[in-house]
mmCIF file of C-alpha atoms in Angstrom:
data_model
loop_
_atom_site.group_PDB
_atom_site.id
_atom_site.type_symbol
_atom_site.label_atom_id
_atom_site.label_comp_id
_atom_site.label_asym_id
_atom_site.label_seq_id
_atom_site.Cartn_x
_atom_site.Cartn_y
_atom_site.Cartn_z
ATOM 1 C CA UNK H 1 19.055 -9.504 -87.560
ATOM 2 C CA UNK H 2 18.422 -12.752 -85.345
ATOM 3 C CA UNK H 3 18.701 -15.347 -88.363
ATOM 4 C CA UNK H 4 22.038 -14.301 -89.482
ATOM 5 C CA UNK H 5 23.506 -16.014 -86.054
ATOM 6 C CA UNK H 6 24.115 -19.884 -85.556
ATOM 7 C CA UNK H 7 21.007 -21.602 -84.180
ATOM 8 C CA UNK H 8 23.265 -23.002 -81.482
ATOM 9 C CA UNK H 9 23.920 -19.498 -80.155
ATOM 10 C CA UNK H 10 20.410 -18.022 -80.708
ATOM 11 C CA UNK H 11 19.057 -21.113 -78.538
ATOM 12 C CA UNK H 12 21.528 -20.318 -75.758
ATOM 13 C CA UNK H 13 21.389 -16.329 -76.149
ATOM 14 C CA UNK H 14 17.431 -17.118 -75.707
ATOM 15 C CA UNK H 15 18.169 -19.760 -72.859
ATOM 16 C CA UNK H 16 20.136 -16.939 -70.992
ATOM 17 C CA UNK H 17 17.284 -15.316 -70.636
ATOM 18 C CA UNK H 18 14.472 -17.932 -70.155
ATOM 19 C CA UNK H 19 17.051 -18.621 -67.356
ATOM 20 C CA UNK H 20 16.905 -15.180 -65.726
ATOM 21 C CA UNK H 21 13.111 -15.343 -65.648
ATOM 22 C CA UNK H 22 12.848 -18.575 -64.191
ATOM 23 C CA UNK H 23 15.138 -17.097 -61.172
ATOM 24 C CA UNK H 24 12.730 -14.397 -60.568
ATOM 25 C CA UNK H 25 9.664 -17.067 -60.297
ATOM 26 C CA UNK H 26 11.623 -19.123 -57.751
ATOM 27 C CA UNK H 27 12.463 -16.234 -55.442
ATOM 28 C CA UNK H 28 8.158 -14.759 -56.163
ATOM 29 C CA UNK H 29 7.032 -18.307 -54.659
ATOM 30 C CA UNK H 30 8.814 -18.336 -52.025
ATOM 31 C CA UNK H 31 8.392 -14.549 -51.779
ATOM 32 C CA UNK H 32 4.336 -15.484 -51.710
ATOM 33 C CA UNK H 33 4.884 -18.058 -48.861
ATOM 34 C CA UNK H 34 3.212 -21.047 -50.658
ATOM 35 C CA UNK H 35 5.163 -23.264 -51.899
ATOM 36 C CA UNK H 36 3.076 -26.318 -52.652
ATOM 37 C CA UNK H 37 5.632 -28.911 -51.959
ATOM 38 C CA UNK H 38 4.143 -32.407 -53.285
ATOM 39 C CA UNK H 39 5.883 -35.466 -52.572
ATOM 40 C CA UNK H 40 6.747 -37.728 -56.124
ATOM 41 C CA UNK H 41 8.542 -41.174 -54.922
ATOM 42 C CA UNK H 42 10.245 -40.413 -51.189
ATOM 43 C CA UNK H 43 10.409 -38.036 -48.539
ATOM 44 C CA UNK H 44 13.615 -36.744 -50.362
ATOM 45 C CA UNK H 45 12.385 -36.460 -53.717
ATOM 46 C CA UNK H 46 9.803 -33.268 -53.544
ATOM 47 C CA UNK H 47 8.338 -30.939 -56.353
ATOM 48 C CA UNK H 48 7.090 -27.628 -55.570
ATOM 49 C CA UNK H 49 5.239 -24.856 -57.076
ATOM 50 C CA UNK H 50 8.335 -23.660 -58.564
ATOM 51 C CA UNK H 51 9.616 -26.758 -59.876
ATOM 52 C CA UNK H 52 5.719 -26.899 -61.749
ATOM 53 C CA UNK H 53 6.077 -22.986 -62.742
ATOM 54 C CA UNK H 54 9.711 -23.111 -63.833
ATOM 55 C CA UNK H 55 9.481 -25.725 -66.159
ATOM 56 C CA UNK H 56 6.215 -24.597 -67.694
ATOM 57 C CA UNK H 57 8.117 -21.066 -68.611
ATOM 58 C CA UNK H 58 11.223 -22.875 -69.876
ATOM 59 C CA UNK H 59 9.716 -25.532 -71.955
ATOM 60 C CA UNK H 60 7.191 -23.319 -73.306
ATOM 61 C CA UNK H 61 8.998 -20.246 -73.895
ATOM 62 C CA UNK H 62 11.894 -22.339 -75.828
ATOM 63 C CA UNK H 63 9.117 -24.698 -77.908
ATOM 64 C CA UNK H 64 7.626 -21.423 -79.195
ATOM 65 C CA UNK H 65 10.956 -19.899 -80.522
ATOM 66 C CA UNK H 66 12.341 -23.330 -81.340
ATOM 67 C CA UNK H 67 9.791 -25.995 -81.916
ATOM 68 C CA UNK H 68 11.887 -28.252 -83.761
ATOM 69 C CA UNK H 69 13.828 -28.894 -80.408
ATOM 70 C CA UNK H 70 13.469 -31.888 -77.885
ATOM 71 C CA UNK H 71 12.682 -30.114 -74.464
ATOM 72 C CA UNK H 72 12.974 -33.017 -71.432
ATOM 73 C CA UNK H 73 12.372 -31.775 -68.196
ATOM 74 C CA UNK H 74 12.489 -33.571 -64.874
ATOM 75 C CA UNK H 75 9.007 -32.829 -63.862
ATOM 76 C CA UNK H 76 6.212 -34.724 -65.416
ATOM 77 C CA UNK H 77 3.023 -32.328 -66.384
ATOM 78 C CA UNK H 78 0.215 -32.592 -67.755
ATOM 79 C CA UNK H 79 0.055 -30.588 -70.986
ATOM 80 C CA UNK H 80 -2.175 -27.121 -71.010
ATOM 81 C CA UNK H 81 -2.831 -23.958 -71.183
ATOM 82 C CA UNK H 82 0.591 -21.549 -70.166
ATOM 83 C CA UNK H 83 -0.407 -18.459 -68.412
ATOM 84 C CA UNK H 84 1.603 -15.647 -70.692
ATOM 85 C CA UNK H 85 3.090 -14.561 -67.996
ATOM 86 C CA UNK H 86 5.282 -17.182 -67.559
ATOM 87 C CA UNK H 87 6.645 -16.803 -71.047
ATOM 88 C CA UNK H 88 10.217 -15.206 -71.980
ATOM 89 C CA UNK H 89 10.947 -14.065 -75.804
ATOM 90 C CA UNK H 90 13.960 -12.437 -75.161
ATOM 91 C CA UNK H 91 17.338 -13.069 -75.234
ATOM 92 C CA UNK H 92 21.188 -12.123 -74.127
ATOM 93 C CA UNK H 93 22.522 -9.850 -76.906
ATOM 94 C CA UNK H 94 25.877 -10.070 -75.952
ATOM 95 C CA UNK H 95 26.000 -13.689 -76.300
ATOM 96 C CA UNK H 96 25.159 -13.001 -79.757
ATOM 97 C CA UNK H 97 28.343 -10.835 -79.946
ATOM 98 C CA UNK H 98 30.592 -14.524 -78.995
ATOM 99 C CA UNK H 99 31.419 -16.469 -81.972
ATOM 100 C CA UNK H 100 30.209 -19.803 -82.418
ATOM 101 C CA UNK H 101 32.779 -22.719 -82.495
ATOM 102 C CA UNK H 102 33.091 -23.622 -86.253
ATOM 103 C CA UNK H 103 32.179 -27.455 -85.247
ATOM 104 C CA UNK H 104 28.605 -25.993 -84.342
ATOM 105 C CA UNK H 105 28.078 -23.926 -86.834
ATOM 106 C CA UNK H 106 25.760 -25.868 -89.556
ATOM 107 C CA UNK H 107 23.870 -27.458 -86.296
ATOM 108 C CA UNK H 108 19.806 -27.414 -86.987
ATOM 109 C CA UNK H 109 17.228 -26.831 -84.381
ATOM 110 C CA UNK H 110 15.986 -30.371 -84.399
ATOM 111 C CA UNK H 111 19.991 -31.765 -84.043
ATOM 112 C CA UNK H 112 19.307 -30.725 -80.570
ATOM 113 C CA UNK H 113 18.319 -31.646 -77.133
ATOM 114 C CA UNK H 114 17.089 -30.152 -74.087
ATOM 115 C CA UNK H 115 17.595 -31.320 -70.549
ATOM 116 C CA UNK H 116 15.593 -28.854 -68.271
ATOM 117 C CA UNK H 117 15.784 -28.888 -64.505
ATOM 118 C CA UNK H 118 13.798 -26.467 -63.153
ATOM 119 C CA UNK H 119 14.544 -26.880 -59.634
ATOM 120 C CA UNK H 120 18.117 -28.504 -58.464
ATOM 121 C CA UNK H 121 18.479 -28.542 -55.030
ATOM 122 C CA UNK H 122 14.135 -28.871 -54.760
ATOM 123 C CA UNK H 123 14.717 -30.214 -51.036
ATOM 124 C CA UNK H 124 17.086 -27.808 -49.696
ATOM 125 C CA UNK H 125 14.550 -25.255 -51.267
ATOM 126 C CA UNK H 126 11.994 -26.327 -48.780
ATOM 127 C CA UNK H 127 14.080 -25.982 -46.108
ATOM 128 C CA UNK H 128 15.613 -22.809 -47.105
ATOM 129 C CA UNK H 129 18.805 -23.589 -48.124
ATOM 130 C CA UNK H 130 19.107 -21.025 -50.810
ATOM 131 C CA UNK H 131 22.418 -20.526 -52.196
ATOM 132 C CA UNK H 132 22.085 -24.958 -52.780
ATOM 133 C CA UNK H 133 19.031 -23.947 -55.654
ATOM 134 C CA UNK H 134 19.831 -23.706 -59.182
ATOM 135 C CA UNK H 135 18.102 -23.636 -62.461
ATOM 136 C CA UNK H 136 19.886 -26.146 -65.016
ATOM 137 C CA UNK H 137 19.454 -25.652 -69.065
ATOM 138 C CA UNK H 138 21.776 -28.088 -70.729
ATOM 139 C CA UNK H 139 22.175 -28.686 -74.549
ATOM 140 C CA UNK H 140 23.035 -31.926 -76.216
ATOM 141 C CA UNK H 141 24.637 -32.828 -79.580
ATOM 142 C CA UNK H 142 24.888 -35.977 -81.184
ATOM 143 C CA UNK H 143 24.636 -37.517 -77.573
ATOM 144 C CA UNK H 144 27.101 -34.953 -76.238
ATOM 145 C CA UNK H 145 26.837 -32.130 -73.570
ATOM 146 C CA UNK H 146 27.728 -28.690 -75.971
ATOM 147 C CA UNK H 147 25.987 -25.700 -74.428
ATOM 148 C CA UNK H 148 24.990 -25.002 -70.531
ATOM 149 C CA UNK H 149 23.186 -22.448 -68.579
ATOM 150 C CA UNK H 150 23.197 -22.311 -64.959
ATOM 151 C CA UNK H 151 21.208 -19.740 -62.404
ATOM 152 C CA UNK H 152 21.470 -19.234 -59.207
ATOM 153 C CA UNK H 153 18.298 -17.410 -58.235
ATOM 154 C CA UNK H 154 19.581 -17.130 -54.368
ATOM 155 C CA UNK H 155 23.366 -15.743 -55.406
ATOM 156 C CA UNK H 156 24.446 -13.306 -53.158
ATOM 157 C CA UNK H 157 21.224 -13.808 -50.736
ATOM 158 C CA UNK H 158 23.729 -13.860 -47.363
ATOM 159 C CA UNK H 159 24.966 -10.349 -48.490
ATOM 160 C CA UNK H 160 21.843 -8.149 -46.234
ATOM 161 C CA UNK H 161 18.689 -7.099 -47.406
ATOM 162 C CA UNK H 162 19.992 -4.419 -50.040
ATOM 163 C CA UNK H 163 21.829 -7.433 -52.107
ATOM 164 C CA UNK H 164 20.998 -7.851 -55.817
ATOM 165 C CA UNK H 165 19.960 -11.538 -55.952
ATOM 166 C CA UNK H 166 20.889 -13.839 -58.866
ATOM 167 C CA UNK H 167 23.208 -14.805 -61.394
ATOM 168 C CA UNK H 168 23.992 -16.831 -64.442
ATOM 169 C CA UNK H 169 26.320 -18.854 -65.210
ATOM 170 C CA UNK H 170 26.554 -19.753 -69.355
ATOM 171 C CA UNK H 171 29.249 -21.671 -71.031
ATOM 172 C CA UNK H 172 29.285 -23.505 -74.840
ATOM 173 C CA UNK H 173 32.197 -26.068 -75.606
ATOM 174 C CA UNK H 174 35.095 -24.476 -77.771
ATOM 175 C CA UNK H 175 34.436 -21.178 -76.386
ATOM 176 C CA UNK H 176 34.407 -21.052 -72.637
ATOM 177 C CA UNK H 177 32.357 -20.194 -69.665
ATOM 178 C CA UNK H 178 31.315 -17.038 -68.259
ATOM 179 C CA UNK H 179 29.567 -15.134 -65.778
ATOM 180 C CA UNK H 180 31.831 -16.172 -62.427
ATOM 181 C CA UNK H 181 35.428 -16.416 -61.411
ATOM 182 C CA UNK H 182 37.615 -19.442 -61.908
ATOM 183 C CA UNK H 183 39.452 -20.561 -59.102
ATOM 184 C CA UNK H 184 40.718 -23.780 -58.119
ATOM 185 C CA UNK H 185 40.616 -25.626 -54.953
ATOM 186 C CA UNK H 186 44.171 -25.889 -52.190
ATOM 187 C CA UNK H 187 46.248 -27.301 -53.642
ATOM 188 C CA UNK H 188 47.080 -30.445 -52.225
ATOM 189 C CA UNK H 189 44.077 -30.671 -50.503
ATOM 190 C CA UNK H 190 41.011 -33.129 -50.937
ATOM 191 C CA UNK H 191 37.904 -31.495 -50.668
ATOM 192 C CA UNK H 192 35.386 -33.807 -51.546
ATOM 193 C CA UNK H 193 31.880 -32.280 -52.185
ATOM 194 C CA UNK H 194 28.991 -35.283 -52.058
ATOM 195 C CA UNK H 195 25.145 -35.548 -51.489
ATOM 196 C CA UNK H 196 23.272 -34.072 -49.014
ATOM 197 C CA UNK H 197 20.103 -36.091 -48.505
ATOM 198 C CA UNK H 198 20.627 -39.061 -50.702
ATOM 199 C CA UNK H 199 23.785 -40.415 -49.208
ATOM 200 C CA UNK H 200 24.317 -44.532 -48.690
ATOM 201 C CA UNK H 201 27.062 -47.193 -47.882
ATOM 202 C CA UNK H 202 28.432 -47.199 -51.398
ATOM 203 C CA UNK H 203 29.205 -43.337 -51.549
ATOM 204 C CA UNK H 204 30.752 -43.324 -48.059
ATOM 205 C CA UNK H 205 33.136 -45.792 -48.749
ATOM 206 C CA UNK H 206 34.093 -44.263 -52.144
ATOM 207 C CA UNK H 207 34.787 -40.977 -50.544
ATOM 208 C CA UNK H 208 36.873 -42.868 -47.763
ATOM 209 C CA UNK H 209 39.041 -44.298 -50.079
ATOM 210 C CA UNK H 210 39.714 -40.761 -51.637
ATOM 211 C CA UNK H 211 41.472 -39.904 -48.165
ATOM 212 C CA UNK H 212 39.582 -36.891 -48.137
ATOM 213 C CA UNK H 213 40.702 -33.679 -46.194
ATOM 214 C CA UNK H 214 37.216 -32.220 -46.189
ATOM 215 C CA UNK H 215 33.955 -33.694 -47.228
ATOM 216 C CA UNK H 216 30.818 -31.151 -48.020
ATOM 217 C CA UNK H 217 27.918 -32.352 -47.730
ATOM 218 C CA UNK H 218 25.221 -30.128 -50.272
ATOM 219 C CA UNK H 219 21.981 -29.771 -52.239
ATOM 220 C CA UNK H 220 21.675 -29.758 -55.917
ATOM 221 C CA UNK H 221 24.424 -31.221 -58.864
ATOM 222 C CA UNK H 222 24.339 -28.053 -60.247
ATOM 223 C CA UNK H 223 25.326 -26.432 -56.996
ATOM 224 C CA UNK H 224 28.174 -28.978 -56.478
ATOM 225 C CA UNK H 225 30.155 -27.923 -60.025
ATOM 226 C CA UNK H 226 29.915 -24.768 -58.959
ATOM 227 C CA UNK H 227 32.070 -25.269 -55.913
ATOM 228 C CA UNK H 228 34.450 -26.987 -57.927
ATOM 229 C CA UNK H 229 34.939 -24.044 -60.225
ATOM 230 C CA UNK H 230 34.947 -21.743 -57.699
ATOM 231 C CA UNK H 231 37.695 -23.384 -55.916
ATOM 232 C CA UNK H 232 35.390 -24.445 -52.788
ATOM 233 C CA UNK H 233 36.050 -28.484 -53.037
ATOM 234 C CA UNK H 234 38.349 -30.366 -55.511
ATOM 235 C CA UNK H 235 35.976 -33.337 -56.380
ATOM 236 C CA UNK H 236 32.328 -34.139 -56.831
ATOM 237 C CA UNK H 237 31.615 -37.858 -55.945
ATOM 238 C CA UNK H 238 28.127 -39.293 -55.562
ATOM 239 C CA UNK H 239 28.678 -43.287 -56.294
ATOM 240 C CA UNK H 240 25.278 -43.811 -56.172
ATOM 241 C CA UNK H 241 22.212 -43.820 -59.020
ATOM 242 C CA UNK H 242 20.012 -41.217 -58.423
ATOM 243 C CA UNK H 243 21.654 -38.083 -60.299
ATOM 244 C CA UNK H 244 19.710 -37.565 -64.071
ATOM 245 C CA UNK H 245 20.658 -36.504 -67.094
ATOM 246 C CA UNK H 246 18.707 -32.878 -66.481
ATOM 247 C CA UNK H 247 21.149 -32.521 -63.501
ATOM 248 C CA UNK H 248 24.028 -33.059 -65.183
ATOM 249 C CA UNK H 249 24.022 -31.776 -68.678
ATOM 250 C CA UNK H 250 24.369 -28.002 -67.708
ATOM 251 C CA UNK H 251 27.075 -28.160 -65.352
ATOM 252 C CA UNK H 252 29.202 -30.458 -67.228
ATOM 253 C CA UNK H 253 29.451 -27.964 -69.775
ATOM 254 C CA UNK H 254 30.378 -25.419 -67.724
ATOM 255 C CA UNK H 255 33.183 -27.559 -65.920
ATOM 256 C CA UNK H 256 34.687 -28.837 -69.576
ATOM 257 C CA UNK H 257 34.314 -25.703 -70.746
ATOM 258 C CA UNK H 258 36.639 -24.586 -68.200
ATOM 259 C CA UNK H 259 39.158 -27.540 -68.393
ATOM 260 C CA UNK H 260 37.479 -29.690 -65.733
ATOM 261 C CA UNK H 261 35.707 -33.705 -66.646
ATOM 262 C CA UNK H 262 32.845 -34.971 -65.904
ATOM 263 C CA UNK H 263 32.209 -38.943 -65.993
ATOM 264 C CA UNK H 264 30.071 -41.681 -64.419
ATOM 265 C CA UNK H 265 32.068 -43.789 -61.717
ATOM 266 C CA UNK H 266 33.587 -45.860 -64.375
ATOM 267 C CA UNK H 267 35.208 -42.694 -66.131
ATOM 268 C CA UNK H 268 32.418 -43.188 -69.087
ATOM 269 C CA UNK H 269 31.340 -40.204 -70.813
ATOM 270 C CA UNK H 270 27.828 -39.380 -70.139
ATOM 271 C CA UNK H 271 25.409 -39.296 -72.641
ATOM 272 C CA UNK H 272 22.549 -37.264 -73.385
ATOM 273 C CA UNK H 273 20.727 -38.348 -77.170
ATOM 274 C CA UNK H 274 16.852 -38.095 -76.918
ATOM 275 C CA UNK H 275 16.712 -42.079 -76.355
ATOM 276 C CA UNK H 276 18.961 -42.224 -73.282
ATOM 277 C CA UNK H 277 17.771 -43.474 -70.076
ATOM 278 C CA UNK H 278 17.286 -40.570 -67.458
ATOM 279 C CA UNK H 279 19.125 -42.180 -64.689
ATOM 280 C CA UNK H 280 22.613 -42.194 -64.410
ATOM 281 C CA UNK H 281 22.858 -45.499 -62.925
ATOM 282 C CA UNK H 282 26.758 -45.435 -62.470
ATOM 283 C CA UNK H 283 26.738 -41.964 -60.811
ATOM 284 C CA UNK H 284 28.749 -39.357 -61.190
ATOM 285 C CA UNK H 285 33.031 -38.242 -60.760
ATOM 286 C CA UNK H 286 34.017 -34.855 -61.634
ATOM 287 C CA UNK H 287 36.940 -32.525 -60.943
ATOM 288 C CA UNK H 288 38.601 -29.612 -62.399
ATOM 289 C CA UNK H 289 41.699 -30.658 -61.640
ATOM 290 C CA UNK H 290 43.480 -33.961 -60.422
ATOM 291 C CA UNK H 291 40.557 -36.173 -61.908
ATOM 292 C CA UNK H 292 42.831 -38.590 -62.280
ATOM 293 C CA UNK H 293 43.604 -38.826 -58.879
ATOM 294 C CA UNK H 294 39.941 -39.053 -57.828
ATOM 295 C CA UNK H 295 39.202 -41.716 -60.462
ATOM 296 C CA UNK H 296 42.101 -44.322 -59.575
ATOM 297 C CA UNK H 297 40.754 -44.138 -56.027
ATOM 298 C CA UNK H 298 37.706 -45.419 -56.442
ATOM 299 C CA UNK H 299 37.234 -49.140 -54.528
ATOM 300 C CA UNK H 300 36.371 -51.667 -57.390
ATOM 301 C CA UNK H 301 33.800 -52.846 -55.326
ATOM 302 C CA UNK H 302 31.897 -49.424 -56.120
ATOM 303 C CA UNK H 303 32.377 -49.856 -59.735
ATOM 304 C CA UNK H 304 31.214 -53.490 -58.987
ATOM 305 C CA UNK H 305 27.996 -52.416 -57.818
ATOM 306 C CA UNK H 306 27.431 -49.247 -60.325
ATOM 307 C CA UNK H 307 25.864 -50.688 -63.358
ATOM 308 C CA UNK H 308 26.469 -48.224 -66.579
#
C-alpha cells in the first residue's frame, strides 16, 4: 500500500513517471510540426508549445497527488483548465522497492519544494538539437537540493529510425543515482563543457584561465551534468548569471549523488527554499572530480564581478 512508503520517495517514485510522460509530449510536438515558439525577454530565451504543455502536466499532475507541495516552474502561465490528458497518476514501483535515507524519513509533503523545468535546452529544441533537451524535476529540503529527476526525451535519437527514444535519469541524496553509467572524464585532461548561446567576456576568460584541453560548447544545464557523469567533459563552467534554480536543482542531485559538487563561482552552496531568488547571479562550477582544481582557477576578477 502507497502510504506505508516515505513521502520523499512516493513524490519521486510519482516524479519518475510524470517525467516519462512529459518526454513523450516533447517528442508529439515536435512530432506534430508546430511548435509555437514565443519569444519571453531575447532572441535566446524562447518558450514553446512544449515548454507550455510540459509544465502544465508536471505541475498539475504532482499538485493533485501532493497539494501540500510548492511546485515553481520556469514558465509563467496563466492558471486554467488542464486537459486530462496531460495528467500522469502513476508512478515507478521499483523506486518504491529503494530505501529511503533515514535523514528523510519523517519529511512532510509541505517540507518540500519543487523546481520544474519543463524544457532545458528550449533553444537548441528549436533548432533541433535533440540529445541538448531535457526535462528537470528537482526536490528541495530545508533550502537543500535532496531528490532529482532528469529525462532525456531525445536519448538514443542518433541510433536510426528503429531506436527506442528516452530515458531517465533519478537520483536522491544518501542513496545514489540511477538509470545511466558512471564514467569519468581522461584523466588528466580538461574538458571544459560551457554555454552554448549565452556566452560573454566573463565566461571566456574564466574558462581560459582553466587551461582547458577541450571546451564544449552545449544547450541545456541539465544536459551539461550529464556529460560530466558520463565522462564526456571534466567541468561545467558558466561564470555568468543567467542559469536558475529550476536548471540546477535536478542535476545537482544527480552529480552529488554520485560524488561530484555543484557550487556558484564562489564555491557557495546553492540554495533552493521557496523564498530564494530564481537567478543564480554568481553562476555556476561543477565537476565530478578535480573540483578543486577548477575552483582555484577561477580569475578573481570573475568572482569580482559575480554578485552571490
Amino acid at each position: 500500500m502507497a502510504s506505508s512508503h516515505t513521502v520523499l520517495m512516493r513524490l519521486v517514485a510519482s516524479a519518475y513517471s510524470i517525467a516519462q510522460k512529459a518526454g513523450t509530449i516533447v517528442r508529439c510536438v515536435i512530432a506534430e510540426g508546430d511548435l509555437g515558439i514565443v519569444q519571453k525577454t531575447s532572441a535566446t530565451d524562447l518558450q514553446t508549445k512544449a515548454d507550455r504543455l510540459v509544465q502544465m502536466s508536471i505541475c498539475s499532475s504532482l499538485a493533485r497527488k501532493f497539494p501540500k507541495l510548492t511546485i515553481i516552474g520556469e514558465e509563467d502561465l496563466p492558471p486554467g483548465e488542464v486537459d486530462p490528458e496531460l495528467i500522469e497518476d502513476g508512478q515507478w514501483e521499483e523506486i518504491l522497492t529503494q530505501p529511503c535515507p533515514s535523514q528523510y524519513s519523517a519529511i512532510k509533503e509541505e517540507d518540500l519544494v519543487v523546481w520544474v523545468d519543463p524544457l532545458d535546452g528550449t533553444k537548441e529544441y528549436t533548432e533541433g538539437l535533440l540529445d541538448n533537451v531535457t526535462v528537470l524535476i528537482g526536490i528541495a529540503y530545508e533550502g537543500k537540493a535532496i531528490a532529482g529527476i532528469i529525462n532525456q526525451p531525445y536519448y538514443n535519437y542518433q541510433a536510426g529510425p528503429d531506436a527506442v527514444l528516452g530515458r531517465t535519469i533519478w537520483g536522491v541524496l544518501g542513496l545514489g543515482a540511477f538509470g545511466f553509467q558512471l564514467k569519468e572524464a581522461p584523466a588528466g585532461k580538461h574538458i571544459i563543457t560551457t554555454t552554448r548561446s549565452h556566452s560573454n567576456k566573463l565566461v571566456t576568460d574564466c574558462i581560459s584561465a582553466m587551461n582547458p584541453d577541450t571546451v564544449l560548447r552545449v544547450g541545456g544545464a541539465g544536459n551539461k551534468i550529464i556529460q560530466l557523469i558520463e565522462g564526456k567533459a571534466s567541468a561545467y563552467v558558466f561564470a555568468s548569471p543567467g542559469c536558475k534554480k529550476w536548471d540546477t536543482c535536478a542535476p545537482e542531485v544527480i552529480l552529488h549523488a554520485v560524488g561530484g559538487k555543484l557550487t556558484d563561482i564562489h564555491g557557495n552552496a546553492l540554495q533552493y527554499n521557496k523564498e530564494v531568488k530564481h537567478m543564480n547571479s554568481a553562476g555556476v562550477l561543477a565537476a565530478l572530480r578535480n573540483y578543486e582544481y577548477y575552483a582555484s582557477h577561477v580569475p578573481e576578477s570573475v568572482k569580482n564581478a559575480l554578485i552571490p
